[in-house]
Amino acid sequence: MDGAVNAAAWAFDALLVLTLLWLAWRVLMGPDLFKSIVFFIAFGLVMALAWVRLRAPDVALAEAAIGAGLTGALFLAALSRLAAGERIANAKRPVENSDTGKSTRPHRGVRMVFIAMSALFFGGLAAALLSLPAEAPGLTIQVAENLSTSGVSNPVTAVLLNFRGYDTLLEMGVLFLAVVAAWSLTPAPKEPVSPPGIVLASFVRVLSPMLLLAAGYLLWAGTHAPGGAFQAGSVLAAAAVLLLLSGKDMKANWPEWPLRVVLGLGLGVFIAIGLVMMLIGHRFLEYPLDYAGDLILLIEVAATLSIGVTLAALFLGGRPQRDERK
Amino acid sequence: MGTLSPDSPWTIWVIFSPLAGAVFTFLWPRRARLAVPLVALGTVGSVACLVWQVAELGVQSHALGGWAAPLGINLYADGLSAMMLLTTALVGAAVTFYATEYFRRASETARYFWPLWLCLWTALNALFLSWDIFNLYVAFELLGLAAIALVALAGSADALTGAMRYLLVSLLGSLTYLLGVALFYSTYGTLDIGLLGDLTAPSAASWAATGLMVAGLLLKTALFPLHFWLPPAHAAAPTPVSAILSALVVKASFYLLLRLWLEVFPVTAAGLGHLLGLLGALAIVWGSLQALRQTRLKLLVAYSTVAQLGYLFLAFPLALSPVAATAWSASVFFILSHALAKAAMFLAAGNILRFAGHDRIAELGRAPYGVSLSWAAFGVAGISIIGLPPSVGFAAKWLQLEAALAGGQWWWTLPIVGGGLLATAYVFKIISCVFSQNGRTSGTNGISWRMEWTAFGLSLAALGIGFAAPQLLALLNSGTPLALHEVGSAP
């Protein structure tokens, strides 16, 4: 019986690996960018399954929400702007140089060299990986030993918000920076808002409150089960993207200044709590035992809001237009 | 814990003063003119206090969140970190002062310059203080993204192309580095630099990790022949950004390479050391020759950076001898010297560009009369780049020559001396403009005294800080960062 289950698991894993490789190939090699993006989204979803098989449900959730969902949406938004004026289906990869009609593919010999180098690189890496100890030493034991004093019972949240909270703080900085960078580049394009079809409109009406609920649940669940600020934030962002797609004018409801405040909130609260801990005599970001759970939740609430709004702002693709008329 | 006592955690303030400033200037862009000088003062002040702590009390460390390694992340400041922080603070303060004037008119761009630059400053400081190889990756992400956005701030087609290429290179470098981190973690179960240093031993996985991390960092440091992305990005960026990128950002990845080389990598890397030295020597020659060929001022200065970065790498073979510490110190002095002098050169070039309206070297003939102080800054910074006394560049070259001769590797003196001659040639190519009568440039854009004096001040600092070389050397050796972690540096 056990043998049969094992064989089935092996077969499933093999299928996952082959599907991933095939999808990756299609993403890279397809001539049609739109199809590549669709394959990329599929790749993300299958990758999420792979993470489940590797017993990393937190990563699987993040991969599905951010890797497949939001990154896919960002790619589609970028594609629609690349192909502005053309039909999306016409947006081909720039294989042909349109001016000269000459192929820009590198010479056959050059390609061979690259293939050989890639094979060498891959082989070396594979050899290194196979030489690794079967049981990774890791820090699982230390994490488990200190979990009771971390304020939460989900080890992943304990690592992200307590043991290595500083990493997460800097990651919040990266997200904040991403919005600043996107805003510095260009104003958000004014896209003609076509009235959504009845299906989309009613679908969004039902779905968005449920997404909000799901985000709240993921946030709350993060303390003891897979979930947390990043997953909740990306679900929040998904709701915002749907609302934007269905023609809701967010700018009317979100004047610029409150938007900025929410964008900076996650990072600001994180820094403030870290510094306050230091000023009352602890180390930076060292939570007093009794308040650890509450402080982590506070940080996560702020982070969820910021992450959601950040990802939605990136989807919009530029600073609010309001900036322009001064 | 009082915040002003000698054992107060200045490491934290060094990182979070600029980060808080970044958030503030994003939320209240109109208050930036008021806030930025305060933030810069706070950051420089914190760095000064930390440097004082390191010099007087020795190594400073801070277990973030109260969790010691391997579970948590440590901040760690020794002489090497202190020198890097000090360099960053000097250049950073000058560039901040310059930028308040540079961006005075272009309000829309200026709005985003401040949060981006303060994030970049944060990333640099975080990088120099982090003692955890994964945390260093996060700091790199922050650094790279900020640097790329700053290049793109110029808005021209050149700048956007340069920024795009920079983005791809930077991501490739980061991911390669991250792959190495993953390999180290799965082999040794820790990310802490100190603990890793005790554990690493030659094995297939740790060699692969070393190779990946070195490759990623070389790409980010733009060592020949991986320098292709640097000149377009550095030349097309807005002037203060060019200065920051050339003076500081490429040094950050070199710093990390040096740190990991000394602390983490399994030490038998003699062959790799010679290879890095050889590439460094080629960078000196190739970068200088390219600089000589350029017809645009900013591109010339950017290629000079490619050449000067080569000197940093000569330390890797030179340190394979009993005089390793001298060789490493030379590289750190080069970092300081090049940071100050190159920032001065880029700021001066930016002044000339803005004054004349172009930077075609052949047509700059009459530009000197409007921006004479900027030309003077160019000349004085040239003294450091060439490596003449009393500049700190001279001290660096002196240490390097000493390491080459005392270590019995005389052949490395050839690129050191030859590079100086080539540098003389390209510096004179520019300076000779002042004495030519070609061109009909009559500048119309006034350059404020602040912009001119910042460039000139930086060039004087590059010259004058050489007098403090003994004190700097003492600071650098606090906590003996330059001693190899394991015995057996010789092959």
Coordinates of N, CA and C in Angstrom, one line a residue, chain B residues 92-256:
Chain B
G92 N 28.4 61.5 0.3 CA 27.0 61.6 0.4 C 26.6 63.1 0.8
A93 N 27.3 63.6 1.8 CA 27.0 64.9 2.3 C 27.2 65.9 1.2
A94 N 28.3 65.8 0.5 CA 28.7 66.7 -0.6 C 27.6 66.7 -1.7
V95 N 27.3 65.5 -2.1 CA 26.3 65.3 -3.2 C 24.9 65.9 -2.8
T96 N 24.6 65.6 -1.5 CA 23.3 66.2 -1.0 C 23.3 67.7 -1.1
F97 N 24.4 68.3 -0.7 CA 24.5 69.7 -0.8 C 24.4 70.2 -2.2
Y98 N 25.1 69.5 -3.1 CA 25.1 69.9 -4.5 C 23.7 69.7 -5.1
A99 N 23.0 68.6 -4.7 CA 21.8 68.3 -5.4 C 20.7 69.3 -5.0
T100 N 20.7 69.9 -3.8 CA 19.7 70.9 -3.4 C 19.7 72.0 -4.4
E101 N 20.9 72.3 -4.9 CA 21.0 73.4 -5.9 C 20.7 72.9 -7.3
Y102 N 21.2 71.7 -7.6 CA 21.1 71.1 -9.0 C 19.6 71.0 -9.4
F103 N 18.8 70.5 -8.4 CA 17.4 70.2 -8.7 C 16.5 71.4 -8.3
R104 N 17.0 72.5 -8.1 CA 16.2 73.6 -7.7 C 15.1 74.0 -8.6
R105 N 15.4 73.9 -9.9 CA 14.4 74.3 -10.9 C 13.5 73.2 -11.3
A106 N 14.1 72.0 -11.5 CA 13.4 70.9 -12.0 C 12.5 70.2 -10.9
S107 N 11.4 70.8 -10.7 CA 10.7 70.4 -9.4 C 10.2 68.9 -9.5
E108 N 9.6 68.5 -10.6 CA 9.0 67.2 -10.7 C 10.0 66.1 -10.4
T109 N 11.2 66.3 -11.1 CA 12.3 65.3 -10.9 C 12.8 65.3 -9.4
A110 N 13.0 66.5 -8.9 CA 13.5 66.7 -7.6 C 12.7 66.0 -6.6
R111 N 11.4 66.0 -6.8 CA 10.5 65.4 -5.8 C 10.9 63.9 -5.5
Y112 N 11.3 63.2 -6.6 CA 11.6 61.8 -6.5 C 13.0 61.6 -6.2
F113 N 13.9 62.6 -6.5 CA 15.3 62.4 -6.3 C 15.5 62.1 -4.8
W114 N 14.9 62.8 -3.9 CA 15.2 62.7 -2.5 C 14.9 61.4 -1.9
P115 N 13.7 60.9 -2.0 CA 13.4 59.5 -1.5 C 14.3 58.5 -2.1
L116 N 14.6 58.6 -3.4 CA 15.4 57.6 -4.1 C 16.8 57.6 -3.5
W117 N 17.4 58.8 -3.4 CA 18.8 58.9 -3.0 C 18.9 58.5 -1.5
L118 N 17.9 58.9 -0.7 CA 18.0 58.5 0.7 C 17.9 57.0 0.9
C119 N 17.1 56.4 0.1 CA 17.0 54.9 0.1 C 18.3 54.3 -0.3
L120 N 19.0 54.9 -1.3 CA 20.3 54.4 -1.7 C 21.3 54.6 -0.6
W121 N 21.3 55.7 0.1 CA 22.2 55.9 1.2 C 22.0 54.9 2.3
T122 N 20.7 54.6 2.6 CA 20.3 53.6 3.6 C 20.9 52.2 3.1
A123 N 20.7 51.9 1.9 CA 21.2 50.6 1.4 C 22.7 50.5 1.5
L124 N 23.4 51.5 1.2 CA 24.8 51.5 1.3 C 25.2 51.3 2.8
N125 N 24.7 52.0 3.7 CA 25.0 51.9 5.1 C 24.6 50.5 5.6
A126 N 23.5 50.0 5.2 CA 23.0 48.7 5.7 C 24.0 47.7 5.2
L127 N 24.5 47.8 3.9 CA 25.4 46.9 3.4 C 26.7 46.8 4.1
F128 N 27.2 48.0 4.5 CA 28.5 48.0 5.2 C 28.4 47.5 6.6
L129 N 27.2 47.4 7.1 CA 27.0 47.0 8.5 C 26.5 45.6 8.7
S130 N 26.0 45.0 7.6 CA 25.3 43.7 7.7 C 26.4 42.6 7.9
W131 N 26.0 41.6 8.7 CA 26.9 40.5 9.0 C 26.2 39.2 8.6
D132 N 25.3 39.3 7.6 CA 24.5 38.1 7.3 C 24.4 38.1 5.8
I133 N 24.7 37.0 5.1 CA 24.8 37.0 3.7 C 23.5 37.1 3.0
F134 N 22.4 36.6 3.6 CA 21.1 36.8 3.0 C 20.6 38.3 3.1
N135 N 20.8 38.8 4.3 CA 20.5 40.2 4.5 C 21.2 41.1 3.6
L136 N 22.5 40.8 3.3 CA 23.2 41.5 2.3 C 22.6 41.5 0.9
Y137 N 22.0 40.4 0.6 CA 21.2 40.3 -0.7 C 20.1 41.3 -0.7
V138 N 19.3 41.4 0.4 CA 18.2 42.3 0.5 C 18.7 43.7 0.4
A139 N 19.8 44.0 1.0 CA 20.4 45.4 0.9 C 20.8 45.7 -0.5
F140 N 21.3 44.6 -1.2 CA 21.7 44.8 -2.6 C 20.5 45.1 -3.5
E141 N 19.3 44.5 -3.2 CA 18.1 44.8 -3.9 C 17.7 46.2 -3.8
L142 N 17.8 46.7 -2.5 CA 17.5 48.1 -2.3 C 18.4 49.0 -3.0
L143 N 19.7 48.7 -2.9 CA 20.7 49.5 -3.6 C 20.5 49.5 -5.1
G144 N 20.4 48.4 -5.7 CA 20.3 48.3 -7.1 C 19.0 49.0 -7.7
L145 N 17.9 48.8 -7.0 CA 16.7 49.4 -7.5 C 16.8 50.9 -7.4
A146 N 17.3 51.4 -6.3 CA 17.4 52.9 -6.1 C 18.4 53.4 -7.2
A147 N 19.5 52.8 -7.4 CA 20.5 53.3 -8.4 C 19.9 53.3 -9.8
I148 N 19.1 52.3 -10.1 CA 18.5 52.3 -11.5 C 17.5 53.4 -11.6
A149 N 16.7 53.5 -10.6 CA 15.6 54.6 -10.7 C 16.3 55.9 -10.8
L150 N 17.4 56.1 -10.1 CA 18.1 57.4 -10.2 C 18.7 57.7 -11.6
V151 N 19.2 56.6 -12.2 CA 19.7 56.8 -13.6 C 18.6 57.2 -14.5
A152 N 17.5 56.5 -14.4 CA 16.3 56.8 -15.3 C 15.7 58.2 -15.0
L153 N 16.1 58.8 -13.9 CA 15.5 60.1 -13.5 C 15.9 61.2 -14.6
A154 N 17.0 60.9 -15.3 CA 17.4 61.9 -16.3 C 16.4 62.0 -17.4
G155 N 15.7 60.9 -17.7 CA 14.6 60.9 -18.6 C 15.0 60.8 -20.1
S156 N 16.2 61.0 -20.4 CA 16.6 61.0 -21.9 C 16.6 59.5 -22.3
A157 N 16.6 59.4 -23.7 CA 16.6 58.0 -24.2 C 17.9 57.2 -23.8
D158 N 19.0 57.9 -23.8 CA 20.3 57.3 -23.4 C 20.1 56.8 -21.9
A159 N 19.5 57.7 -21.1 CA 19.4 57.3 -19.7 C 18.5 56.1 -19.5
L160 N 17.4 56.1 -20.2 CA 16.5 54.9 -20.1 C 17.1 53.6 -20.6
T161 N 17.8 53.7 -21.7 CA 18.5 52.5 -22.2 C 19.5 52.1 -21.2
G162 N 20.3 53.0 -20.7 CA 21.4 52.7 -19.8 C 20.8 52.1 -18.5
A163 N 19.7 52.6 -18.1 CA 19.0 52.2 -16.8 C 18.5 50.7 -17.0
M164 N 17.9 50.5 -18.2 CA 17.4 49.2 -18.5 C 18.5 48.1 -18.5
R165 N 19.6 48.5 -19.1 CA 20.7 47.5 -19.2 C 21.3 47.3 -17.8
Y166 N 21.3 48.4 -17.0 CA 21.8 48.3 -15.6 C 20.9 47.4 -14.8
L167 N 19.6 47.5 -15.0 CA 18.6 46.7 -14.3 C 18.8 45.3 -14.5
L168 N 19.0 44.9 -15.8 CA 19.2 43.5 -16.2 C 20.5 42.9 -15.6
V169 N 21.5 43.7 -15.7 CA 22.8 43.3 -15.1 C 22.7 43.1 -13.6
S170 N 22.1 44.1 -13.0 CA 22.0 44.1 -11.6 C 21.2 42.9 -11.1
L171 N 20.1 42.6 -11.8 CA 19.3 41.5 -11.3 C 20.1 40.2 -11.5
L172 N 20.8 40.1 -12.7 CA 21.5 38.9 -12.9 C 22.6 38.7 -11.8
G173 N 23.3 39.8 -11.5 CA 24.3 39.7 -10.4 C 23.7 39.3 -9.1
S174 N 22.5 39.9 -8.8 CA 21.9 39.6 -7.5 C 21.5 38.1 -7.4
L175 N 20.9 37.6 -8.5 CA 20.4 36.3 -8.5 C 21.5 35.3 -8.4
T176 N 22.6 35.6 -9.1 CA 23.8 34.7 -9.1 C 24.3 34.7 -7.6
Y177 N 24.4 35.8 -7.0 CA 24.8 35.9 -5.6 C 23.9 35.1 -4.7
L178 N 22.6 35.3 -5.0 CA 21.6 34.6 -4.1 C 21.7 33.1 -4.2
L179 N 22.0 32.6 -5.4 CA 22.2 31.2 -5.6 C 23.4 30.7 -4.7
G180 N 24.4 31.5 -4.7 CA 25.6 31.1 -3.8 C 25.1 31.1 -2.4
V181 N 24.3 32.1 -2.0 CA 23.8 32.1 -0.6 C 23.1 30.8 -0.3
A182 N 22.2 30.4 -1.2 CA 21.4 29.2 -1.0 C 22.3 28.0 -0.8
L183 N 23.3 27.9 -1.6 CA 24.2 26.8 -1.5 C 25.0 26.8 -0.2
F184 N 25.4 28.0 0.3 CA 26.1 28.0 1.6 C 25.2 27.6 2.7
Y185 N 23.9 28.1 2.6 CA 23.0 27.9 3.7 C 22.7 26.4 3.8
S186 N 22.5 25.7 2.6 CA 22.1 24.3 2.7 C 23.3 23.5 3.1
T187 N 24.5 24.0 2.9 CA 25.7 23.2 3.3 C 26.0 23.4 4.8
Y188 N 25.9 24.6 5.2 CA 26.4 24.9 6.6 C 25.3 25.3 7.6
G189 N 24.1 25.6 7.1 CA 23.0 25.8 8.0 C 23.1 27.2 8.7
T190 N 23.9 28.1 8.2 CA 23.9 29.4 8.8 C 24.2 30.5 7.7
L191 N 23.7 31.7 8.0 CA 23.9 32.8 7.1 C 24.9 33.8 7.6
D192 N 25.3 33.6 8.9 CA 26.1 34.6 9.6 C 27.5 34.6 9.1
I193 N 28.1 35.7 8.7 CA 29.4 35.7 8.1 C 30.5 35.1 9.1
G194 N 30.4 35.5 10.3 CA 31.3 35.0 11.3 C 31.3 33.5 11.5
L195 N 30.0 32.9 11.6 CA 29.9 31.5 11.8 C 30.3 30.7 10.6
L196 N 29.9 31.3 9.4 CA 30.2 30.6 8.1 C 31.8 30.5 8.0
G197 N 32.4 31.6 8.4 CA 33.9 31.6 8.3 C 34.5 30.5 9.1
D198 N 33.9 30.1 10.3 CA 34.5 29.0 11.0 C 34.2 27.7 10.4
L199 N 33.1 27.6 9.6 CA 32.7 26.3 9.0 C 33.2 26.0 7.7
T200 N 33.3 27.0 6.8 CA 33.6 26.7 5.4 C 34.9 25.9 5.2
A201 N 34.7 24.9 4.4 CA 35.9 24.0 4.0 C 35.7 23.8 2.6
P202 N 36.8 23.5 1.9 CA 36.7 23.2 0.4 C 35.8 22.0 0.2
S203 N 34.8 22.2 -0.6 CA 34.0 21.1 -1.1 C 33.3 21.6 -2.4
A204 N 32.7 20.6 -3.1 CA 32.1 21.0 -4.3 C 31.1 22.1 -4.2
A205 N 30.2 22.0 -3.1 CA 29.2 23.0 -3.0 C 29.7 24.3 -2.6
S206 N 30.7 24.3 -1.7 CA 31.2 25.6 -1.3 C 32.0 26.3 -2.4
W207 N 32.7 25.5 -3.3 CA 33.3 26.1 -4.4 C 32.3 26.7 -5.4
A208 N 31.2 25.9 -5.6 CA 30.2 26.4 -6.5 C 29.7 27.7 -5.9
A209 N 29.4 27.7 -4.6 CA 28.9 29.0 -4.0 C 29.8 30.1 -4.2
T210 N 31.1 29.8 -3.9 CA 32.1 30.9 -4.0 C 32.1 31.4 -5.5
G211 N 32.2 30.5 -6.4 CA 32.2 30.9 -7.8 C 31.0 31.8 -8.2
L212 N 29.8 31.4 -7.7 CA 28.6 32.1 -8.1 C 28.6 33.5 -7.4
M213 N 29.0 33.6 -6.2 CA 29.0 34.9 -5.5 C 30.0 35.8 -6.1
V214 N 31.2 35.2 -6.4 CA 32.3 36.1 -7.0 C 31.8 36.6 -8.3
A215 N 31.2 35.7 -9.1 CA 30.7 36.2 -10.5 C 29.7 37.3 -10.3
G216 N 28.7 37.0 -9.5 CA 27.7 38.0 -9.3 C 28.2 39.4 -8.9
L217 N 29.2 39.3 -7.9 CA 29.8 40.6 -7.4 C 30.7 41.3 -8.4
L218 N 31.4 40.5 -9.3 CA 32.2 41.1 -10.3 C 31.3 41.8 -11.3
L219 N 30.2 41.2 -11.6 CA 29.3 41.8 -12.6 C 28.8 43.2 -12.0
K220 N 28.5 43.2 -10.7 CA 28.0 44.4 -10.1 C 29.1 45.5 -10.0
T221 N 30.4 45.0 -9.8 CA 31.5 45.9 -9.6 C 32.0 46.4 -11.0
A222 N 31.5 45.7 -12.1 CA 31.9 46.1 -13.4 C 33.4 45.9 -13.7
L223 N 33.9 44.8 -13.2 CA 35.3 44.5 -13.5 C 35.4 44.1 -15.0
F224 N 36.4 44.6 -15.7 CA 36.7 44.2 -17.1 C 36.7 42.7 -17.2
P225 N 36.1 42.0 -18.1 CA 35.3 42.5 -19.2 C 33.8 42.6 -18.9
L226 N 33.4 42.7 -17.7 CA 32.0 42.8 -17.3 C 31.6 44.3 -17.1
H227 N 32.3 45.2 -17.7 CA 32.1 46.6 -17.4 C 31.2 47.2 -18.4
F228 N 30.7 46.5 -19.4 CA 30.0 47.1 -20.5 C 28.8 47.9 -20.2
W229 N 28.2 47.6 -19.0 CA 27.0 48.4 -18.7 C 27.3 49.7 -18.0
L230 N 28.5 49.8 -17.5 CA 28.8 51.0 -16.6 C 28.9 52.3 -17.3
P231 N 29.7 52.5 -18.4 CA 29.8 53.8 -19.0 C 28.5 54.4 -19.4
P232 N 27.6 53.7 -20.1 CA 26.4 54.4 -20.6 C 25.5 54.8 -19.4
A233 N 25.4 53.9 -18.4 CA 24.6 54.2 -17.2 C 25.2 55.4 -16.4
H234 N 26.5 55.4 -16.2 CA 27.1 56.5 -15.3 C 27.1 57.8 -16.1
A235 N 27.3 57.7 -17.4 CA 27.4 59.0 -18.1 C 26.1 59.6 -18.4
A236 N 25.0 58.8 -18.6 CA 23.7 59.4 -18.9 C 22.9 59.9 -17.7
A237 N 23.3 59.5 -16.5 CA 22.6 59.8 -15.3 C 22.7 61.3 -15.0
P238 N 21.7 61.9 -14.2 CA 21.9 63.2 -13.8 C 23.2 63.4 -13.0
T239 N 23.8 64.6 -13.0 CA 25.1 64.8 -12.5 C 25.3 64.2 -11.0
P240 N 24.4 64.6 -10.1 CA 24.7 64.1 -8.7 C 24.6 62.6 -8.7
V241 N 23.8 62.0 -9.6 CA 23.7 60.5 -9.6 C 24.9 59.9 -10.2
S242 N 25.5 60.5 -11.2 CA 26.7 60.0 -11.8 C 27.8 59.9 -10.7
A243 N 27.8 61.0 -9.9 CA 28.8 61.0 -8.8 C 28.6 59.9 -7.8
I244 N 27.3 59.7 -7.4 CA 27.0 58.7 -6.4 C 27.4 57.3 -7.0
L245 N 27.0 57.0 -8.2 CA 27.2 55.7 -8.8 C 28.7 55.4 -8.9
S246 N 29.4 56.3 -9.4 CA 30.9 56.0 -9.7 C 31.6 56.0 -8.4
A247 N 31.3 56.9 -7.5 CA 32.0 57.1 -6.2 C 31.7 56.0 -5.2
L248 N 30.4 55.6 -5.1 CA 30.0 54.7 -4.0 C 29.4 53.4 -4.4
V249 N 28.5 53.4 -5.4 CA 27.7 52.2 -5.6 C 28.5 51.0 -6.1
V250 N 29.5 51.2 -7.0 CA 30.3 50.1 -7.5 C 31.2 49.6 -6.4
K251 N 31.6 50.5 -5.5 CA 32.5 50.1 -4.4 C 31.8 49.2 -3.4
A252 N 30.4 49.3 -3.3 CA 29.7 48.5 -2.3 C 29.9 47.0 -2.7
S253 N 29.8 46.7 -4.0 CA 29.9 45.2 -4.3 C 31.4 44.8 -4.2
F254 N 32.3 45.7 -4.4 CA 33.7 45.4 -4.2 C 33.9 45.1 -2.7
Y255 N 33.4 46.0 -1.9 CA 33.5 45.8 -0.4 C 33.1 44.4 0.0
L256 N 31.9 44.0 -0.5 CA 31.4 42.7 -0.1 C 32.3 41.6 -0.6

